[in-house]
């Protein structure tokens, strides 16, 4: 462990510091601003998060010399952490912008404070390198989300969502914690790299079965967090009942942070080089990931086919998307494809953040105008608000993986990694399910473009800041699928490389 | 090869995209401006395509010589060299170098006619859609995007770019058919078409990734590394090439050196990569070419689509499938082609005969043309299956000829339907009296369609049948323990029957729709077509005659285009 140097250690928690300051600022403004001006809290939150992301990325990005463990091994400071922190921050900022359009959220300072805390949790999680820190991050991320899920207080569905999310979430945390405690009990360490070191040592080599027990417990816990089947049951109800910006945050930022952790934890503690009892441990967990991927894609895509409510559709679609990402996780099994696999997962989550944010942002506007979240009520959208229809189309196409939207590259990278890892069957299954998915996305597009609605001559009113947020997101999706793909891929590859330089 | 100072192919691809974005930004009411921009773009793309075509055609003789000289050397890279030598108007920009993806476009003898064809149908499509009033802006924007995708696939020299544009083209097509198509059928047909085509293409995409990976492993093996280094030092591959690459020339090099013919692929006895993946890739693309039994989307799709989209669809998109099947299937996996095309030929024959019979039975004017496309595209697949120069050239000519012809057919059907508001053949009749131009154009297309000498159809179909006879002594098919040989001549005879049936149904339709008594009471408002529509008919009709009389303006070019593929088939094992 290196000597403690405060100034050198600060950049590793720059986003955490930024968010903490932002939280205090928002809390103070909430007290002093008159009711009429409280809408600006959303701007303060969004800009603050973006500024935090920008400063950490451009000023305090880790280099080969500075990356490593900091704060007594609690935090790992590397490109992977930074990239996921930026993803979570962008997700948080877009969520804040979306809240502007929701009447019962736009003027509530506490919503933004709680949102910032949740984002903080995600940021901690992305860089956590210690069991304690991981658990702290996870709970800091989820407990605020239990609260904001119930923010629509007089709505039974919202209350149900919060309650369900809390029960499932607490349960999942418990299981995960049980896994962690076993791990600590076996090794006497809480730092994941030290745990890994101990597991590699000869005196531990006989203990395959206990480790498998740990792996199963931890994967079940993660499975809940990323809503992988068969641990997905909470997802549709929670997504449907929560205020839509919260749903967006749940589906994007919370998921990205969990995957960041899964990658780091899996590869650090159970790397392919770890053999216990003569068996390669990583083969076990990547195989479980492959099985989870198949189950998740199947459940998500099949059930999405039957949905009538756009938020439930997006909920099942986000389950399916987690399934595709798990293909990338399963591809970690092969040493040759490892780096490719991590890169593809990072890229996918980055593009997925923008995509889902755009989709939910438009759902909010649509629900405000019509008071309905039924797909059938989106009829005539393209006549009513051609730009919103086009935006939704871009988001859905990106989810379906159709160029020029970013989803095409996202899926291509994942399947490419799978084929390189000799998992061609999994890639084939993935593309077949993505065709099924295309069907239900196209149905939504069809409703917007082909069907006739009642209020076709009344355009949906959109405020100027929202226009900017949505257009920039849409442009980002197109750019990620065309001209910017090289730059982002390069960044993701750096993130992946930093993961393998660890230890 | 003379090169123009502007990257003309890139301009051809991106001009429609830019125009589409521009159109979307215009106010909704500016319909005439939208139409103007669309037409200007279409004309610009057509003329650029024409410039590409004529420039290339001027060099064909010298290219053929150069190619013959390369191929006579009989080295392990001669086919790749012959392929690269024919590429012109190349434009290459790194896109994603980490994964060996670069934006690489070029024309060779095979796709230069396709670029010209796309331009012609593009112009005609914009002109026949002039009267679209419902969301005009969106219609033309999506139409332009569709055409951009089509251009992209034809000129792509990178397998990934090919897939990118292929899938890019599918979505606007879905929306155009579902939104502007024939009310009764459009949602069902659009969805069916999209899913059929995408299933084929994504399976082929996985095949392509596996292919690139196999080639990369080969180039990293001791023997492959030698080939790779030599290719780089001789300038055959760019200096910054890496083993993992989607570049079609590089994959061709791998294929030529047997990278896909290593036996015991995936641990199975006697299996090679080419044998396993050829059907997935070839048929994956051939779905779009309407290969039996995956043709089911095609008639419904064509009937449901608005006229311009039917024209693009049957005229150009089906060729896209056939072209990509040859480019990514036969050229890159010749070892698989030799094993699998001998049975795929039977599917193609079913296409020809079955499509023609079904067309004969239709009462709906547009379904006749829809099924006739299935039948005619079967001839293209037959041409690929001959695996010889005569058949390939015929198939290439058939792609162009059928593209123009079927666009003309759909144009005629659309003009009749716009005025009569019905496509039921028995209730039409005598339309030659009110629409002489349309009747004349339809008869012209019919004659081309039944392969009458002097029209492009004859020039295209004759070599295909000749090719089948030529291939007959060479090709054998192994089924279990029996070896089938000399059956290509039987196939040819059966397929020629398709021409007879074609003659029967086009004559029947011509007779019933255009001749006989015209019922003025039933169709009080039907009048003659406008000058704009006349121009479309002349524009699409003239190539049928020009090509029929002077095949020399296209055949030598196609021969240059297919020669490398043939060299792969001959010497690729």
PDB file of C-alpha atoms in Angstrom, chain A residues 228-458:
ATOM      1  CA  UNK A 228     -31.556 -10.301 -14.952  1.00  0.00           C
ATOM      2  CA  UNK A 229     -34.066 -13.132 -15.223  1.00  0.00           C
ATOM      3  CA  UNK A 230     -35.103 -14.929 -13.043  1.00  0.00           C
ATOM      4  CA  UNK A 231     -34.547 -12.033 -10.626  1.00  0.00           C
ATOM      5  CA  UNK A 232     -36.429  -9.504 -12.699  1.00  0.00           C
ATOM      6  CA  UNK A 233     -39.874  -9.669 -11.135  1.00  0.00           C
ATOM      7  CA  UNK A 234     -39.685  -6.298  -9.461  1.00  0.00           C
ATOM      8  CA  UNK A 235     -38.704  -4.474 -12.649  1.00  0.00           C
ATOM      9  CA  UNK A 236     -41.957  -3.979 -14.605  1.00  0.00           C
ATOM     10  CA  UNK A 237     -44.021  -2.908 -11.614  1.00  0.00           C
ATOM     11  CA  UNK A 238     -41.379  -0.590 -10.266  1.00  0.00           C
ATOM     12  CA  UNK A 239     -40.709   0.923 -13.675  1.00  0.00           C
ATOM     13  CA  UNK A 240     -44.382   1.441 -14.310  1.00  0.00           C
ATOM     14  CA  UNK A 241     -45.232   2.892 -10.934  1.00  0.00           C
ATOM     15  CA  UNK A 242     -42.272   5.184 -10.314  1.00  0.00           C
ATOM     16  CA  UNK A 243     -42.273   8.740 -11.611  1.00  0.00           C
ATOM     17  CA  UNK A 244     -40.884   8.445 -15.129  1.00  0.00           C
ATOM     18  CA  UNK A 245     -37.592  10.309 -14.549  1.00  0.00           C
ATOM     19  CA  UNK A 246     -36.896   7.912 -11.689  1.00  0.00           C
ATOM     20  CA  UNK A 247     -37.633   4.993 -13.997  1.00  0.00           C
ATOM     21  CA  UNK A 248     -35.170   6.419 -16.484  1.00  0.00           C
ATOM     22  CA  UNK A 249     -32.519   6.765 -13.801  1.00  0.00           C
ATOM     23  CA  UNK A 250     -33.174   3.243 -12.543  1.00  0.00           C
ATOM     24  CA  UNK A 251     -32.920   1.736 -15.990  1.00  0.00           C
ATOM     25  CA  UNK A 252     -29.750   3.557 -16.883  1.00  0.00           C
ATOM     26  CA  UNK A 253     -27.511   4.927 -14.174  1.00  0.00           C
ATOM     27  CA  UNK A 254     -28.250   2.325 -11.557  1.00  0.00           C
ATOM     28  CA  UNK A 255     -27.745  -0.454 -14.073  1.00  0.00           C
ATOM     29  CA  UNK A 256     -24.528   0.992 -15.479  1.00  0.00           C
ATOM     30  CA  UNK A 257     -23.009   1.319 -11.996  1.00  0.00           C
ATOM     31  CA  UNK A 258     -23.957  -2.262 -11.161  1.00  0.00           C
ATOM     32  CA  UNK A 259     -22.386  -3.571 -14.348  1.00  0.00           C
ATOM     33  CA  UNK A 260     -19.234  -1.549 -13.653  1.00  0.00           C
ATOM     34  CA  UNK A 261     -18.997  -3.265 -10.332  1.00  0.00           C
ATOM     35  CA  UNK A 262     -19.733  -6.685 -11.790  1.00  0.00           C
ATOM     36  CA  UNK A 263     -16.910  -6.292 -14.303  1.00  0.00           C
ATOM     37  CA  UNK A 264     -14.392  -5.074 -11.760  1.00  0.00           C
ATOM     38  CA  UNK A 265     -15.367  -7.483  -9.038  1.00  0.00           C
ATOM     39  CA  UNK A 266     -15.604 -10.510 -11.303  1.00  0.00           C
ATOM     40  CA  UNK A 267     -12.304  -9.932 -13.026  1.00  0.00           C
ATOM     41  CA  UNK A 268     -10.429  -8.917  -9.900  1.00  0.00           C
ATOM     42  CA  UNK A 269     -11.596 -11.630  -7.521  1.00  0.00           C
ATOM     43  CA  UNK A 270     -12.228 -14.493  -9.917  1.00  0.00           C
ATOM     44  CA  UNK A 271      -9.914 -13.876 -12.876  1.00  0.00           C
ATOM     45  CA  UNK A 272      -9.329 -16.572 -15.505  1.00  0.00           C
ATOM     46  CA  UNK A 273      -5.961 -17.239 -13.911  1.00  0.00           C
ATOM     47  CA  UNK A 274      -7.600 -18.457 -10.715  1.00  0.00           C
ATOM     48  CA  UNK A 275      -7.630 -22.219 -10.435  1.00  0.00           C
ATOM     49  CA  UNK A 276      -9.082 -23.909  -7.380  1.00  0.00           C
ATOM     50  CA  UNK A 277      -8.974 -27.640  -7.022  1.00  0.00           C
ATOM     51  CA  UNK A 278      -7.616 -27.775 -10.556  1.00  0.00           C
ATOM     52  CA  UNK A 279     -10.710 -26.052 -11.977  1.00  0.00           C
ATOM     53  CA  UNK A 280     -10.853 -22.663 -13.605  1.00  0.00           C
ATOM     54  CA  UNK A 281     -13.175 -20.618 -11.420  1.00  0.00           C
ATOM     55  CA  UNK A 282     -13.941 -17.976 -14.033  1.00  0.00           C
ATOM     56  CA  UNK A 283     -15.491 -20.633 -16.255  1.00  0.00           C
ATOM     57  CA  UNK A 284     -18.162 -21.118 -13.620  1.00  0.00           C
ATOM     58  CA  UNK A 285     -19.263 -17.565 -13.290  1.00  0.00           C
ATOM     59  CA  UNK A 286     -19.073 -16.746 -16.971  1.00  0.00           C
ATOM     60  CA  UNK A 287     -21.131 -19.844 -17.710  1.00  0.00           C
ATOM     61  CA  UNK A 288     -23.696 -18.730 -15.181  1.00  0.00           C
ATOM     62  CA  UNK A 289     -23.629 -15.341 -16.901  1.00  0.00           C
ATOM     63  CA  UNK A 290     -24.274 -17.060 -20.237  1.00  0.00           C
ATOM     64  CA  UNK A 291     -27.242 -18.930 -18.791  1.00  0.00           C
ATOM     65  CA  UNK A 292     -28.543 -15.726 -17.222  1.00  0.00           C
ATOM     66  CA  UNK A 293     -28.091 -13.969 -20.575  1.00  0.00           C
ATOM     67  CA  UNK A 294     -30.200 -16.564 -22.351  1.00  0.00           C
ATOM     68  CA  UNK A 295     -32.895 -16.511 -19.671  1.00  0.00           C
ATOM     69  CA  UNK A 296     -32.928 -12.722 -19.509  1.00  0.00           C
ATOM     70  CA  UNK A 297     -33.153 -12.209 -23.248  1.00  0.00           C
ATOM     71  CA  UNK A 298     -35.895 -14.791 -23.489  1.00  0.00           C
ATOM     72  CA  UNK A 299     -38.008 -13.436 -20.658  1.00  0.00           C
ATOM     73  CA  UNK A 300     -37.494  -9.774 -21.514  1.00  0.00           C
ATOM     74  CA  UNK A 301     -38.221 -10.078 -25.202  1.00  0.00           C
ATOM     75  CA  UNK A 302     -41.092 -12.532 -24.942  1.00  0.00           C
ATOM     76  CA  UNK A 303     -42.965 -10.603 -22.292  1.00  0.00           C
ATOM     77  CA  UNK A 304     -42.322  -7.274 -23.998  1.00  0.00           C
ATOM     78  CA  UNK A 305     -44.304  -8.576 -26.960  1.00  0.00           C
ATOM     79  CA  UNK A 306     -47.498  -8.530 -24.934  1.00  0.00           C
ATOM     80  CA  UNK A 307     -47.214  -5.065 -23.394  1.00  0.00           C
ATOM     81  CA  UNK A 308     -49.764  -2.320 -23.939  1.00  0.00           C
ATOM     82  CA  UNK A 309     -48.176   0.281 -21.677  1.00  0.00           C
ATOM     83  CA  UNK A 310     -45.120   2.060 -23.008  1.00  0.00           C
ATOM     84  CA  UNK A 311     -43.359   2.163 -19.650  1.00  0.00           C
ATOM     85  CA  UNK A 312     -43.888  -1.542 -19.095  1.00  0.00           C
ATOM     86  CA  UNK A 313     -42.678  -2.177 -22.633  1.00  0.00           C
ATOM     87  CA  UNK A 314     -39.524  -0.212 -21.923  1.00  0.00           C
ATOM     88  CA  UNK A 315     -39.173  -2.094 -18.632  1.00  0.00           C
ATOM     89  CA  UNK A 316     -39.200  -5.471 -20.351  1.00  0.00           C
ATOM     90  CA  UNK A 317     -37.012  -4.100 -23.083  1.00  0.00           C
ATOM     91  CA  UNK A 318     -34.520  -2.984 -20.455  1.00  0.00           C
ATOM     92  CA  UNK A 319     -34.551  -6.506 -19.018  1.00  0.00           C
ATOM     93  CA  UNK A 320     -33.784  -7.787 -22.500  1.00  0.00           C
ATOM     94  CA  UNK A 321     -31.020  -5.217 -22.900  1.00  0.00           C
ATOM     95  CA  UNK A 322     -29.429  -6.447 -19.680  1.00  0.00           C
ATOM     96  CA  UNK A 323     -29.499  -9.865 -21.305  1.00  0.00           C
ATOM     97  CA  UNK A 324     -27.480  -8.608 -24.266  1.00  0.00           C
ATOM     98  CA  UNK A 325     -24.954  -7.004 -21.937  1.00  0.00           C
ATOM     99  CA  UNK A 326     -24.649 -10.311 -20.103  1.00  0.00           C
ATOM    100  CA  UNK A 327     -23.530 -11.836 -23.401  1.00  0.00           C
ATOM    101  CA  UNK A 328     -20.561  -9.498 -23.125  1.00  0.00           C
ATOM    102  CA  UNK A 329     -20.003 -10.606 -19.538  1.00  0.00           C
ATOM    103  CA  UNK A 330     -20.140 -14.246 -20.597  1.00  0.00           C
ATOM    104  CA  UNK A 331     -17.516 -13.510 -23.238  1.00  0.00           C
ATOM    105  CA  UNK A 332     -15.085 -12.702 -20.423  1.00  0.00           C
ATOM    106  CA  UNK A 333     -14.539 -16.455 -20.235  1.00  0.00           C
ATOM    107  CA  UNK A 334     -12.058 -16.370 -23.072  1.00  0.00           C
ATOM    108  CA  UNK A 335      -8.679 -14.733 -22.419  1.00  0.00           C
ATOM    109  CA  UNK A 336      -8.367 -13.656 -26.071  1.00  0.00           C
ATOM    110  CA  UNK A 337     -11.713 -11.915 -26.137  1.00  0.00           C
ATOM    111  CA  UNK A 338     -11.620 -10.490 -22.614  1.00  0.00           C
ATOM    112  CA  UNK A 339     -10.554  -7.001 -23.469  1.00  0.00           C
ATOM    113  CA  UNK A 340     -12.958  -6.887 -26.378  1.00  0.00           C
ATOM    114  CA  UNK A 341     -15.747  -8.038 -24.091  1.00  0.00           C
ATOM    115  CA  UNK A 342     -15.178  -5.359 -21.461  1.00  0.00           C
ATOM    116  CA  UNK A 343     -14.921  -2.697 -24.160  1.00  0.00           C
ATOM    117  CA  UNK A 344     -18.182  -3.811 -25.685  1.00  0.00           C
ATOM    118  CA  UNK A 345     -19.979  -3.775 -22.339  1.00  0.00           C
ATOM    119  CA  UNK A 346     -18.733  -0.248 -21.630  1.00  0.00           C
ATOM    120  CA  UNK A 347     -19.745   1.000 -25.051  1.00  0.00           C
ATOM    121  CA  UNK A 348     -23.122  -0.635 -24.812  1.00  0.00           C
ATOM    122  CA  UNK A 349     -23.917   0.927 -21.462  1.00  0.00           C
ATOM    123  CA  UNK A 350     -22.743   4.342 -22.641  1.00  0.00           C
ATOM    124  CA  UNK A 351     -24.956   4.307 -25.697  1.00  0.00           C
ATOM    125  CA  UNK A 352     -27.799   2.698 -23.754  1.00  0.00           C
ATOM    126  CA  UNK A 353     -27.759   5.603 -21.307  1.00  0.00           C
ATOM    127  CA  UNK A 354     -28.474   8.114 -24.039  1.00  0.00           C
ATOM    128  CA  UNK A 355     -30.953   5.862 -25.772  1.00  0.00           C
ATOM    129  CA  UNK A 356     -33.124   5.073 -22.791  1.00  0.00           C
ATOM    130  CA  UNK A 357     -32.955   8.655 -21.569  1.00  0.00           C
ATOM    131  CA  UNK A 358     -34.315   9.849 -24.895  1.00  0.00           C
ATOM    132  CA  UNK A 359     -37.071   7.245 -24.895  1.00  0.00           C
ATOM    133  CA  UNK A 360     -38.206   8.047 -21.363  1.00  0.00           C
ATOM    134  CA  UNK A 361     -37.900  11.783 -21.945  1.00  0.00           C
ATOM    135  CA  UNK A 362     -40.354  11.552 -24.803  1.00  0.00           C
ATOM    136  CA  UNK A 363     -42.640   9.240 -22.837  1.00  0.00           C
ATOM    137  CA  UNK A 364     -42.852  11.952 -20.159  1.00  0.00           C
ATOM    138  CA  UNK A 365     -43.890  14.603 -22.665  1.00  0.00           C
ATOM    139  CA  UNK A 366     -46.371  12.270 -24.241  1.00  0.00           C
ATOM    140  CA  UNK A 367     -47.853  11.242 -20.902  1.00  0.00           C
ATOM    141  CA  UNK A 368     -48.161  14.893 -19.837  1.00  0.00           C
ATOM    142  CA  UNK A 369     -50.033  15.788 -22.991  1.00  0.00           C
ATOM    143  CA  UNK A 370     -52.366  12.812 -23.120  1.00  0.00           C
ATOM    144  CA  UNK A 371     -52.540  11.716 -19.500  1.00  0.00           C
ATOM    145  CA  UNK A 372     -51.965   8.193 -20.719  1.00  0.00           C
ATOM    146  CA  UNK A 373     -49.086   5.806 -20.998  1.00  0.00           C
ATOM    147  CA  UNK A 374     -50.775   3.410 -23.381  1.00  0.00           C
ATOM    148  CA  UNK A 375     -49.052   2.653 -26.633  1.00  0.00           C
ATOM    149  CA  UNK A 376     -52.373   2.875 -28.451  1.00  0.00           C
ATOM    150  CA  UNK A 377     -52.718   6.501 -27.400  1.00  0.00           C
ATOM    151  CA  UNK A 378     -49.498   7.388 -29.181  1.00  0.00           C
ATOM    152  CA  UNK A 379     -51.408   7.060 -32.441  1.00  0.00           C
ATOM    153  CA  UNK A 380     -50.874   9.933 -34.807  1.00  0.00           C
ATOM    154  CA  UNK A 381     -47.772  11.203 -32.999  1.00  0.00           C
ATOM    155  CA  UNK A 382     -46.001  11.824 -36.274  1.00  0.00           C
ATOM    156  CA  UNK A 383     -48.748  14.160 -37.414  1.00  0.00           C
ATOM    157  CA  UNK A 384     -49.124  15.752 -34.026  1.00  0.00           C
ATOM    158  CA  UNK A 385     -45.457  16.312 -33.196  1.00  0.00           C
ATOM    159  CA  UNK A 386     -43.242  15.059 -35.988  1.00  0.00           C
ATOM    160  CA  UNK A 387     -40.049  15.798 -34.104  1.00  0.00           C
ATOM    161  CA  UNK A 388     -41.059  13.895 -31.011  1.00  0.00           C
ATOM    162  CA  UNK A 389     -42.098  10.963 -33.172  1.00  0.00           C
ATOM    163  CA  UNK A 390     -38.743  11.074 -34.924  1.00  0.00           C
ATOM    164  CA  UNK A 391     -36.907  11.249 -31.605  1.00  0.00           C
ATOM    165  CA  UNK A 392     -38.809   8.292 -30.227  1.00  0.00           C
ATOM    166  CA  UNK A 393     -38.102   6.437 -33.457  1.00  0.00           C
ATOM    167  CA  UNK A 394     -34.386   7.079 -33.108  1.00  0.00           C
ATOM    168  CA  UNK A 395     -34.458   5.827 -29.520  1.00  0.00           C
ATOM    169  CA  UNK A 396     -36.416   2.708 -30.397  1.00  0.00           C
ATOM    170  CA  UNK A 397     -34.216   1.960 -33.381  1.00  0.00           C
ATOM    171  CA  UNK A 398     -31.182   2.312 -31.183  1.00  0.00           C
ATOM    172  CA  UNK A 399     -32.695  -0.122 -28.703  1.00  0.00           C
ATOM    173  CA  UNK A 400     -33.427  -2.480 -31.568  1.00  0.00           C
ATOM    174  CA  UNK A 401     -29.907  -2.127 -32.927  1.00  0.00           C
ATOM    175  CA  UNK A 402     -30.681  -0.629 -36.315  1.00  0.00           C
ATOM    176  CA  UNK A 403     -28.188   1.791 -37.882  1.00  0.00           C
ATOM    177  CA  UNK A 404     -27.487   4.690 -37.937  1.00  0.00           C
ATOM    178  CA  UNK A 405     -28.483   4.685 -34.271  1.00  0.00           C
ATOM    179  CA  UNK A 406     -25.803   3.751 -31.754  1.00  0.00           C
ATOM    180  CA  UNK A 407     -27.466   0.478 -30.810  1.00  0.00           C
ATOM    181  CA  UNK A 408     -26.194  -1.158 -33.977  1.00  0.00           C
ATOM    182  CA  UNK A 409     -22.599  -0.695 -32.955  1.00  0.00           C
ATOM    183  CA  UNK A 410     -23.440  -1.586 -29.384  1.00  0.00           C
ATOM    184  CA  UNK A 411     -24.862  -4.934 -30.382  1.00  0.00           C
ATOM    185  CA  UNK A 412     -22.201  -5.485 -33.008  1.00  0.00           C
ATOM    186  CA  UNK A 413     -19.432  -5.088 -30.424  1.00  0.00           C
ATOM    187  CA  UNK A 414     -21.129  -7.456 -28.004  1.00  0.00           C
ATOM    188  CA  UNK A 415     -21.742 -10.133 -30.613  1.00  0.00           C
ATOM    189  CA  UNK A 416     -18.265  -9.661 -31.993  1.00  0.00           C
ATOM    190  CA  UNK A 417     -16.842 -10.280 -28.528  1.00  0.00           C
ATOM    191  CA  UNK A 418     -19.044 -13.346 -28.158  1.00  0.00           C
ATOM    192  CA  UNK A 419     -17.920 -14.799 -31.483  1.00  0.00           C
ATOM    193  CA  UNK A 420     -14.296 -14.153 -30.589  1.00  0.00           C
ATOM    194  CA  UNK A 421     -14.833 -15.914 -27.294  1.00  0.00           C
ATOM    195  CA  UNK A 422     -16.094 -18.938 -29.203  1.00  0.00           C
ATOM    196  CA  UNK A 423     -19.657 -18.305 -28.064  1.00  0.00           C
ATOM    197  CA  UNK A 424     -21.087 -18.104 -31.568  1.00  0.00           C
ATOM    198  CA  UNK A 425     -24.248 -19.878 -30.421  1.00  0.00           C
ATOM    199  CA  UNK A 426     -24.857 -17.165 -27.856  1.00  0.00           C
ATOM    200  CA  UNK A 427     -24.347 -14.460 -30.461  1.00  0.00           C
ATOM    201  CA  UNK A 428     -26.780 -16.185 -32.810  1.00  0.00           C
ATOM    202  CA  UNK A 429     -29.328 -16.423 -30.025  1.00  0.00           C
ATOM    203  CA  UNK A 430     -28.752 -12.750 -29.313  1.00  0.00           C
ATOM    204  CA  UNK A 431     -29.406 -11.652 -32.881  1.00  0.00           C
ATOM    205  CA  UNK A 432     -32.492 -13.807 -33.133  1.00  0.00           C
ATOM    206  CA  UNK A 433     -33.911 -12.285 -29.979  1.00  0.00           C
ATOM    207  CA  UNK A 434     -33.042  -8.845 -31.266  1.00  0.00           C
ATOM    208  CA  UNK A 435     -35.234  -9.566 -34.291  1.00  0.00           C
ATOM    209  CA  UNK A 436     -38.095 -10.420 -31.950  1.00  0.00           C
ATOM    210  CA  UNK A 437     -37.342  -7.179 -30.172  1.00  0.00           C
ATOM    211  CA  UNK A 438     -37.420  -5.295 -33.442  1.00  0.00           C
ATOM    212  CA  UNK A 439     -41.006  -6.447 -33.828  1.00  0.00           C
ATOM    213  CA  UNK A 440     -42.294  -4.784 -30.694  1.00  0.00           C
ATOM    214  CA  UNK A 441     -40.282  -1.635 -31.261  1.00  0.00           C
ATOM    215  CA  UNK A 442     -41.616  -1.421 -34.799  1.00  0.00           C
ATOM    216  CA  UNK A 443     -45.148  -1.792 -33.492  1.00  0.00           C
ATOM    217  CA  UNK A 444     -44.672   1.360 -31.445  1.00  0.00           C
ATOM    218  CA  UNK A 445     -43.196   3.160 -34.447  1.00  0.00           C
ATOM    219  CA  UNK A 446     -46.094   1.951 -36.538  1.00  0.00           C
ATOM    220  CA  UNK A 447     -48.623   3.321 -34.048  1.00  0.00           C
ATOM    221  CA  UNK A 448     -46.906   6.702 -34.143  1.00  0.00           C
ATOM    222  CA  UNK A 449     -46.611   6.920 -37.909  1.00  0.00           C
ATOM    223  CA  UNK A 450     -49.458   4.912 -39.368  1.00  0.00           C
ATOM    224  CA  UNK A 451     -52.404   4.998 -36.988  1.00  0.00           C
ATOM    225  CA  UNK A 452     -54.671   7.983 -36.663  1.00  0.00           C
ATOM    226  CA  UNK A 453     -55.197   9.648 -33.305  1.00  0.00           C
ATOM    227  CA  UNK A 454     -57.793  12.100 -32.053  1.00  0.00           C
ATOM    228  CA  UNK A 455     -55.723  15.177 -31.362  1.00  0.00           C
ATOM    229  CA  UNK A 456     -53.588  15.225 -34.434  1.00  0.00           C
ATOM    230  CA  UNK A 457     -53.902  18.952 -34.931  1.00  0.00           C
ATOM    231  CA  UNK A 458     -52.694  19.791 -31.407  1.00  0.00           C
TER     232      UNK A 458
END
